[in-house]
PDB file of C-alpha atoms in Angstrom:
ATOM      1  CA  UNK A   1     103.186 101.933 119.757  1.00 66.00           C
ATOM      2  CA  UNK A   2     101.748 101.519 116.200  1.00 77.00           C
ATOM      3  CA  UNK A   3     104.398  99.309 114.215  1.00 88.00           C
ATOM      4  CA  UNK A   4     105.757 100.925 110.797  1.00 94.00           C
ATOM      5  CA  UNK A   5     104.160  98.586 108.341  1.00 96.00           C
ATOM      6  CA  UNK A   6     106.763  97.912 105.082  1.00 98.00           C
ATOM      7  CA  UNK A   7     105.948  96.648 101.693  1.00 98.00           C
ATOM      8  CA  UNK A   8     108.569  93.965 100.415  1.00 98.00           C
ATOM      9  CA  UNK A   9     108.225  93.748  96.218  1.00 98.00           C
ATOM     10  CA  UNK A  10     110.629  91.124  95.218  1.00 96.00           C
ATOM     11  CA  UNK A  11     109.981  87.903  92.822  1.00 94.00           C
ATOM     12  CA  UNK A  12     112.802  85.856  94.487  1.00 94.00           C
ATOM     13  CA  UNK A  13     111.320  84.228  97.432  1.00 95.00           C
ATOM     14  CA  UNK A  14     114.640  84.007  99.568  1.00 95.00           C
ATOM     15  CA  UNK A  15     115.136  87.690  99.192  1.00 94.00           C
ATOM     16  CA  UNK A  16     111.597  88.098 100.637  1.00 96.00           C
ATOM     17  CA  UNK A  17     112.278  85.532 103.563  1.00 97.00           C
ATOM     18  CA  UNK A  18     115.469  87.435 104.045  1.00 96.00           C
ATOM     19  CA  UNK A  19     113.913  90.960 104.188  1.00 97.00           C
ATOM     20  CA  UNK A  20     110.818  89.904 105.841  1.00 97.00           C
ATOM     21  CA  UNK A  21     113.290  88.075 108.727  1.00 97.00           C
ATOM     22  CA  UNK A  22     114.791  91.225 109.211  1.00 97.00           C
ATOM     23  CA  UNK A  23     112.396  93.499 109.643  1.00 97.00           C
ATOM     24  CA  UNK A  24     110.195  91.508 111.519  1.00 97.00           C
ATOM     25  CA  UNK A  25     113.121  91.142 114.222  1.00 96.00           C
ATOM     26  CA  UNK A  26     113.238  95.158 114.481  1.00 96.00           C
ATOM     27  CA  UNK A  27     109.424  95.306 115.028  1.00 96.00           C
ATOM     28  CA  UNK A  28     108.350  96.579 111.585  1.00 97.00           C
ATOM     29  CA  UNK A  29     104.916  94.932 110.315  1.00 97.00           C
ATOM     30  CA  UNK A  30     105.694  93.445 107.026  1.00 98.00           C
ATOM     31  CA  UNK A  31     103.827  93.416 103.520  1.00 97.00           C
ATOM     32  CA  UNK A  32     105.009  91.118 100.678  1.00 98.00           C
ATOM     33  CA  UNK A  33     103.784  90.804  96.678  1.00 97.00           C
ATOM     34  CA  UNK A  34     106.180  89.012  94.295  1.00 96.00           C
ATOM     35  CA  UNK A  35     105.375  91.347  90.705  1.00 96.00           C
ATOM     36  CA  UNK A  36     104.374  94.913  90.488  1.00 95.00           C
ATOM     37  CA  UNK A  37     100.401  94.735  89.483  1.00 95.00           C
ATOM     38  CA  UNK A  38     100.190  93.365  93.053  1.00 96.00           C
ATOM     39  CA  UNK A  39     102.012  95.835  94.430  1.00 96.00           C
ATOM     40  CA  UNK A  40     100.287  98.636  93.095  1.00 95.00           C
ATOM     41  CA  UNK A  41      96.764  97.027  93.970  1.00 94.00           C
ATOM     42  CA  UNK A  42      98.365  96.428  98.168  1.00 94.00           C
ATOM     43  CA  UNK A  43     100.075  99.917  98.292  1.00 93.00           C
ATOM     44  CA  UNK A  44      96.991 101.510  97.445  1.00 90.00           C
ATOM     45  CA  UNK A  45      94.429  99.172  99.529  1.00 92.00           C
ATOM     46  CA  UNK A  46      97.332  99.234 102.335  1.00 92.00           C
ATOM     47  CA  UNK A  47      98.719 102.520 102.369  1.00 90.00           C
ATOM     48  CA  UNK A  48     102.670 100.919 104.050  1.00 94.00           C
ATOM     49  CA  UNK A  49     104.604 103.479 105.431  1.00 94.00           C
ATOM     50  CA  UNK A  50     107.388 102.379 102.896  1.00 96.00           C
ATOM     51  CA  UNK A  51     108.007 100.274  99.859  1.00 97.00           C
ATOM     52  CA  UNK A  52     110.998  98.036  99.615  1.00 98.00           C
ATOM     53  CA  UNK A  53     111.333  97.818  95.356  1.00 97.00           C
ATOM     54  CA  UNK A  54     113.304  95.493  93.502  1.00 96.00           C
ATOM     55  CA  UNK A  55     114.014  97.083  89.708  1.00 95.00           C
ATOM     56  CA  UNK A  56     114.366  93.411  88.232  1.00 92.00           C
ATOM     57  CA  UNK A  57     110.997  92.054  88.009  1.00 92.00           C
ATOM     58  CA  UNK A  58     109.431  90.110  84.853  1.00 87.00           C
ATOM     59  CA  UNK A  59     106.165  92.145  83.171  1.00 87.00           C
ATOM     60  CA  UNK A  60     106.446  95.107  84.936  1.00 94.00           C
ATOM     61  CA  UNK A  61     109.522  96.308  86.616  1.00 94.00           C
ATOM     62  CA  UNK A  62     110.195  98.367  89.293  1.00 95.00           C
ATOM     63  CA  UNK A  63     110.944 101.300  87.253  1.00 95.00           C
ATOM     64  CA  UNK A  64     107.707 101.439  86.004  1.00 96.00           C
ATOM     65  CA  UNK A  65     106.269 100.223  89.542  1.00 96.00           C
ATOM     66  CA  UNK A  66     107.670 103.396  90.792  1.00 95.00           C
ATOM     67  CA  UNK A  67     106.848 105.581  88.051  1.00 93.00           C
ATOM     68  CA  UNK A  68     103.087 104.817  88.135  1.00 94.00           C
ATOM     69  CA  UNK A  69     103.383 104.656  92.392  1.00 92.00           C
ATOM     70  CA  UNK A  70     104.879 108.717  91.841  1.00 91.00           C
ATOM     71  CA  UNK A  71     101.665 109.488  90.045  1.00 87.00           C
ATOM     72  CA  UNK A  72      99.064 109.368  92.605  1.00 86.00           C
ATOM     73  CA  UNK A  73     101.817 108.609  95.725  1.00 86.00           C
ATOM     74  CA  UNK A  74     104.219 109.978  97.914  1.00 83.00           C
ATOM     75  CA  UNK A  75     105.037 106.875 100.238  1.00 91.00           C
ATOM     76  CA  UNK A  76     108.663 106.590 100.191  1.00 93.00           C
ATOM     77  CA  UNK A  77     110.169 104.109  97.856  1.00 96.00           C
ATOM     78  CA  UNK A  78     113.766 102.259  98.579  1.00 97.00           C
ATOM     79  CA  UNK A  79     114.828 100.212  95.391  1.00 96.00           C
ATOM     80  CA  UNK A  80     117.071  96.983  95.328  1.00 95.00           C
ATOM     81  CA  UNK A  81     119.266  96.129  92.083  1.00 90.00           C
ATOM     82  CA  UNK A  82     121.678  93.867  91.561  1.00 86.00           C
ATOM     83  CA  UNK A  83     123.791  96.188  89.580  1.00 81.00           C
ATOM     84  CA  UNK A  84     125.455  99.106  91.025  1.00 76.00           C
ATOM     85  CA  UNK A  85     125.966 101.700  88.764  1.00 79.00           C
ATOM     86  CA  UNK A  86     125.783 105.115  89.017  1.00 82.00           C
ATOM     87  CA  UNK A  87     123.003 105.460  85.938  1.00 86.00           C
ATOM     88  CA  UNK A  88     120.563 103.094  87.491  1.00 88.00           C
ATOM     89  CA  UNK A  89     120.745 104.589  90.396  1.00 88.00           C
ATOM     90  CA  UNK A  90     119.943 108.235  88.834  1.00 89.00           C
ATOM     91  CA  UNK A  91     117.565 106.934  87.149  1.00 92.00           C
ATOM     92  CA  UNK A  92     115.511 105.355  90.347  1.00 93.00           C
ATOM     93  CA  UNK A  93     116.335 108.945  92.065  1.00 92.00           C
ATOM     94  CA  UNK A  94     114.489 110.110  88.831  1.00 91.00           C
ATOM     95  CA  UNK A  95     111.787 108.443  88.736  1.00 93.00           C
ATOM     96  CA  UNK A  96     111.196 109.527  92.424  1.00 91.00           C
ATOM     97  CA  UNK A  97     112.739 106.853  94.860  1.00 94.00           C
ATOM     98  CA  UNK A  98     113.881 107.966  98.376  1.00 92.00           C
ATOM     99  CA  UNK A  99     117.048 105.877  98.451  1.00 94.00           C
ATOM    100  CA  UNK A 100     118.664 102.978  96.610  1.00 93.00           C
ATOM    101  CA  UNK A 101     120.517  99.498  97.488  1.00 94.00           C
ATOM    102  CA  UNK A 102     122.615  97.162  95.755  1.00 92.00           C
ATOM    103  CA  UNK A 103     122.290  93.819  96.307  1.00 90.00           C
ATOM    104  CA  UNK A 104     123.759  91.718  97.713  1.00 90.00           C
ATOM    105  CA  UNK A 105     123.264  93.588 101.435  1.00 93.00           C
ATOM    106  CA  UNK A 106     123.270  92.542 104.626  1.00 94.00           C
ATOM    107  CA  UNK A 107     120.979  93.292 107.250  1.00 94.00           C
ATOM    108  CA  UNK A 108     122.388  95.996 109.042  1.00 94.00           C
ATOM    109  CA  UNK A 109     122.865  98.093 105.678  1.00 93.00           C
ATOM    110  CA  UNK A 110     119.455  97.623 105.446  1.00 94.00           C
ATOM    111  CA  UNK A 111     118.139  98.318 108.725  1.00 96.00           C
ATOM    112  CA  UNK A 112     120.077 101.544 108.270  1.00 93.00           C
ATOM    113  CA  UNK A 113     118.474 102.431 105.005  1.00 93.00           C
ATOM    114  CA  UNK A 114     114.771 102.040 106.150  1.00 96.00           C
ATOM    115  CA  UNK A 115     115.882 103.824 109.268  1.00 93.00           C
ATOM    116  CA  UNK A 116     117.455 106.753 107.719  1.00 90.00           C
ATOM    117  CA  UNK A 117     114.247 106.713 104.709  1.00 92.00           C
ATOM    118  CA  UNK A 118     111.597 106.649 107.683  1.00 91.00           C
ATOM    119  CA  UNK A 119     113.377 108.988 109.776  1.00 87.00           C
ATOM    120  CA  UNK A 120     113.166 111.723 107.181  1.00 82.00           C
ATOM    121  CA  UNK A 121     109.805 111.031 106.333  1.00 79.00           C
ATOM    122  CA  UNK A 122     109.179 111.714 110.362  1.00 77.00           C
ATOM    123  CA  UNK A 123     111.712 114.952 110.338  1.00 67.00           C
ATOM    124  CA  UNK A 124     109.395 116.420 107.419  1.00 60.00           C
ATOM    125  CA  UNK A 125     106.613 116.674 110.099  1.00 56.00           C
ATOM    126  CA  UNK A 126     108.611 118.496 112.441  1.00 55.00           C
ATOM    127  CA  UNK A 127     108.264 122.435 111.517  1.00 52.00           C
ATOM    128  CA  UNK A 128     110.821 125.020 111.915  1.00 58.00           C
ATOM    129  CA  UNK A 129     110.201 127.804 114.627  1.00 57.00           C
ATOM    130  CA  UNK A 130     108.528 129.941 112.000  1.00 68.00           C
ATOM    131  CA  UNK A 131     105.017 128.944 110.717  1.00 75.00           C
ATOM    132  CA  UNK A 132     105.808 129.710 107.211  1.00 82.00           C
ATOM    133  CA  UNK A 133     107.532 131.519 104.523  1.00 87.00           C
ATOM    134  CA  UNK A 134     106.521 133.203 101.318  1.00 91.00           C
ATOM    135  CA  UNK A 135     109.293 134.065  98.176  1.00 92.00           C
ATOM    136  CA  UNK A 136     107.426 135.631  95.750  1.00 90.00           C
ATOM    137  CA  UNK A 137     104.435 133.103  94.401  1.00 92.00           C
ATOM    138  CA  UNK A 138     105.893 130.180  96.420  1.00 94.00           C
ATOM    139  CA  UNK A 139     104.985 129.870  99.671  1.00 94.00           C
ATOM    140  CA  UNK A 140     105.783 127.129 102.317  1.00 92.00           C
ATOM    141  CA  UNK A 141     103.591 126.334 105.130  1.00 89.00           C
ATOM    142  CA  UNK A 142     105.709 124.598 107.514  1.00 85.00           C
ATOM    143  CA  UNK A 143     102.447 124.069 110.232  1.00 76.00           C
ATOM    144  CA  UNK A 144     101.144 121.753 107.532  1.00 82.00           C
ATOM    145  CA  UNK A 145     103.716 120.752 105.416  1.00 85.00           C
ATOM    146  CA  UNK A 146     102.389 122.419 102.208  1.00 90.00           C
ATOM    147  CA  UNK A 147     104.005 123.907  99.475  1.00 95.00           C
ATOM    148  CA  UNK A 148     102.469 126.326  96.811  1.00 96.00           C
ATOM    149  CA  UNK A 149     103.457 128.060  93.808  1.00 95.00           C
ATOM    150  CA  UNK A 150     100.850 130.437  92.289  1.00 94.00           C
ATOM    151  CA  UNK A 151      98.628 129.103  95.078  1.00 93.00           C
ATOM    152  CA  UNK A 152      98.516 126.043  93.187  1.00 95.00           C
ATOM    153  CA  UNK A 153      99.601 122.926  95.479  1.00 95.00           C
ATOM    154  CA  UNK A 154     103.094 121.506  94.592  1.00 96.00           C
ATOM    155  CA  UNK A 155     103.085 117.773  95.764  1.00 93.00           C
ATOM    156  CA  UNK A 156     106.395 116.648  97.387  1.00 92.00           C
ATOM    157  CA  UNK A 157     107.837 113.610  98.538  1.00 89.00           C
ATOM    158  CA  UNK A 158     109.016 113.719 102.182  1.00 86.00           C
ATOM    159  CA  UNK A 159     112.844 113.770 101.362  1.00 90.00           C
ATOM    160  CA  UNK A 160     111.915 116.346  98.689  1.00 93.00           C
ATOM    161  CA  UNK A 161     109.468 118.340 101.580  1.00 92.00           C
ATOM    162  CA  UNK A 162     112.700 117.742 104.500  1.00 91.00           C
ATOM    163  CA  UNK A 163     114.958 119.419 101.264  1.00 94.00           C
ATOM    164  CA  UNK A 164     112.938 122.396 100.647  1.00 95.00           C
ATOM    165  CA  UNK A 165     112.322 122.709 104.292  1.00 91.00           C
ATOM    166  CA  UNK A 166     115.811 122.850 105.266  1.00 92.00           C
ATOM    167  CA  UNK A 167     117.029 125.476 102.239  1.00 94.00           C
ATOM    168  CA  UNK A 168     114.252 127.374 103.183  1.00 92.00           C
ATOM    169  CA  UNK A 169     114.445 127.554 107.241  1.00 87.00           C
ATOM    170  CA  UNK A 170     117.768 129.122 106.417  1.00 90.00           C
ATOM    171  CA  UNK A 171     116.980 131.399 103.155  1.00 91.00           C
ATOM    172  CA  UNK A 172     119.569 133.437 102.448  1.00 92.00           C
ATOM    173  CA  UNK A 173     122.171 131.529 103.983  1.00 93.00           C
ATOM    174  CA  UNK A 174     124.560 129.370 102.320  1.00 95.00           C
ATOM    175  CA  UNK A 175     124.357 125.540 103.512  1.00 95.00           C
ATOM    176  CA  UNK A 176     127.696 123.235 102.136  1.00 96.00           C
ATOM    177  CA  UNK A 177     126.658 119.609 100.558  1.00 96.00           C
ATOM    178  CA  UNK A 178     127.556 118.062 103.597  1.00 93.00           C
ATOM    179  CA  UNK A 179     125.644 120.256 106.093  1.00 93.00           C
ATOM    180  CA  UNK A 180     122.429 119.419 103.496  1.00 94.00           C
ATOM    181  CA  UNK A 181     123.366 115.666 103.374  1.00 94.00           C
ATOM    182  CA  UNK A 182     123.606 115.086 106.968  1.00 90.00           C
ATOM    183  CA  UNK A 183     120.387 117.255 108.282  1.00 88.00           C
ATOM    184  CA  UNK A 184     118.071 115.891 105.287  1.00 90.00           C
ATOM    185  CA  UNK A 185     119.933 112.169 104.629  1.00 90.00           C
ATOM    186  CA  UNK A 186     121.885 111.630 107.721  1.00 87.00           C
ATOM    187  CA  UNK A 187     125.627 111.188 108.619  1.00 85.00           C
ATOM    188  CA  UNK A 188     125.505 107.876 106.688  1.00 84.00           C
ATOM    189  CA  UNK A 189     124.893 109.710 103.738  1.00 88.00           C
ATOM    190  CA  UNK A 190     127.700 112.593 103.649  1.00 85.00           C
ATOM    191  CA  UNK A 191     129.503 111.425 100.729  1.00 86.00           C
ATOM    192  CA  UNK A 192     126.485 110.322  98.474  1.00 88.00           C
ATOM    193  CA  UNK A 193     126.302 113.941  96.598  1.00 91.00           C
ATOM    194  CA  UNK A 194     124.666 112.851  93.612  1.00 91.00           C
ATOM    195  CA  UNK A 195     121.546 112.042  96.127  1.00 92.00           C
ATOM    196  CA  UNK A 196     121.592 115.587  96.820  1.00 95.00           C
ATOM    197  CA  UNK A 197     122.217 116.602  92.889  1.00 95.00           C
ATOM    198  CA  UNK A 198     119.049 114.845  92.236  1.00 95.00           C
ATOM    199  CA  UNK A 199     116.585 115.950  94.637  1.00 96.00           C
ATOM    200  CA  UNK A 200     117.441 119.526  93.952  1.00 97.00           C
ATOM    201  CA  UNK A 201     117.079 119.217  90.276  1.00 96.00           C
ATOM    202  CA  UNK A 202     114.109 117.126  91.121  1.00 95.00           C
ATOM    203  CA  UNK A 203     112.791 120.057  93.341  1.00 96.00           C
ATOM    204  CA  UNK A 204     113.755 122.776  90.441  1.00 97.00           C
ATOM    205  CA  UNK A 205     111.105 120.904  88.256  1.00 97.00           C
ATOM    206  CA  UNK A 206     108.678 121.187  90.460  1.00 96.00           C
ATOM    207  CA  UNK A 207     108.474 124.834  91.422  1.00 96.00           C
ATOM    208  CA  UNK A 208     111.009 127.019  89.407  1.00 96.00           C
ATOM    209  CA  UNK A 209     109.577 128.606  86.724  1.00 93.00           C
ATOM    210  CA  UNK A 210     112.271 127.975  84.683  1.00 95.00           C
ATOM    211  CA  UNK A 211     114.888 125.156  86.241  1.00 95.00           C
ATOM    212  CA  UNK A 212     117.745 125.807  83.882  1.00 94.00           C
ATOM    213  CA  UNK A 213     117.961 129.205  85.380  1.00 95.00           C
ATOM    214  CA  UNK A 214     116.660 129.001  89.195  1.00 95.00           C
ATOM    215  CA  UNK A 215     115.347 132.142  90.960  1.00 94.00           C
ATOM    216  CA  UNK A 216     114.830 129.679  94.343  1.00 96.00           C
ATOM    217  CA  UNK A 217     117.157 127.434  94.848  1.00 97.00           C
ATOM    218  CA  UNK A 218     120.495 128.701  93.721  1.00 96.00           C
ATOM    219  CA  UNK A 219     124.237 126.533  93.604  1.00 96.00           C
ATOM    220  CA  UNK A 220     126.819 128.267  95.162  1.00 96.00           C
ATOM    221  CA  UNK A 221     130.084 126.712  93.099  1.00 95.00           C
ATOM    222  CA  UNK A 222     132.267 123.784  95.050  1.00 92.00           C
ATOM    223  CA  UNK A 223     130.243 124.418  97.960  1.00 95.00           C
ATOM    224  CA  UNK A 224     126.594 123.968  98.044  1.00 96.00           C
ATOM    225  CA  UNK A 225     123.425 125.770  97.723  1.00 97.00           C
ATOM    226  CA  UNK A 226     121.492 128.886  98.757  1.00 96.00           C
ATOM    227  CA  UNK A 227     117.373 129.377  99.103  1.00 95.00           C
ATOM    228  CA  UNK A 228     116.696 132.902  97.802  1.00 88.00           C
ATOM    229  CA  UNK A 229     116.348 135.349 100.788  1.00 74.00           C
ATOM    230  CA  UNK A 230     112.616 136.509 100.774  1.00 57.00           C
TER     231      UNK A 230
END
């Protein structure tokens, strides 16, 4: 069995020997760089399967690590911080990270994290019992994991691909936050709503037309959301 191969970005060397420990024991293949220009230049001469971020870095930090990774990548991204609140964390979400942690962890947090990230990144490969879906100009090829609007390509990161997928396996039908959170996220995640506020608005940016007034994805009040019915 190939071994998932992680990228640790951290400049404190004890958080790296303590990730690095970690992983190794679970059988992951790990990748370390201690600032972000060498984590850009191994991400895209490695190609990990993740990217374990830390936001506080000197020069560059990982917000801008992860904004330039988003540009040309879709590898998922789990940032570290050492400061818990709820705007940092939007803003990672933002910028396009797949899950966030606040240090300090311990190692079974974090196994769970890169468990749960990885898992959905697997899950997005899995299609539904129906090859693929059209709704007007967007259309969802589940076979190959591709999404198009105007038969233009709309790139997607794999939570934001296991999302879509979901909403739209069951168009028409009404899915709660907690049925979304625990199919896309998993049960760990069932009270961590502002994940899911995110990725849909992050979703309504990337293929409604207009996002302030969805024709795709639309909120059903106190309870959760509804993919338009082709």
């Amino acid at each position: 069995m190939i071994k998932k191969r992680i990228l640790v970005v951290d400049d404190e060397l004890s958080i790296i020997k303590f990730l690095r420990s970690n992983l190794e024991d679970k059988g992951y293949q790990v990748l370390t760089a201690t600032n972000g220009a060498e984590a850009l230049h191994l991400i895209e001469k490695e190609l990990p399967d993740l990217v374990i971020l830390d936001i506080m870095m000197p020069e560059m930090d990982g917000f801008e690590v992860c904004r330039q990774l988003r540009q040309w990548s879709q590898i998922p991204i789990i940032m570290l911080s050492a400061r818990g609140d709820e705007a940092d964390k939007v803003k990672c979400l933002d910028l396009g990270a797949d899950d966030y942690i606040v240090k300090p962890f311990g190692a079974a947090e974090l196994i769970a994290r890169v468990r749960a990230v990885l898992r959905r990144t697997e899950l997005a490969g899995v299609a539904p019992t129906k090859p693929s879906a059209t709704f007007g100009d967007l259309a969802i090829n589940f076979a190959k994991r591709q999404v198009t609007l105007a038969n233009k390509e709309v790139k997607l990161t794999p939570t934001e691909y296991a999302l879509i997928q979901e909403l739209a396996a069951n168009s028409g039908k009404v899915l709660t936050h907690t049925q979304l959170l625990n199919k896309v996220w998993g049960p760990e995640y069932r009270d961590e709503r502002e994940y899911l506020h995110v990725f849909v608005r992050r979703l309504r940016s990337k293929i409604e037309p207009d996002p302030n007034n969805p024709k795709y994805i639309l909120t059903v009040p106190g309870v959760g959301y509804q993919f338009k019915d082709s």
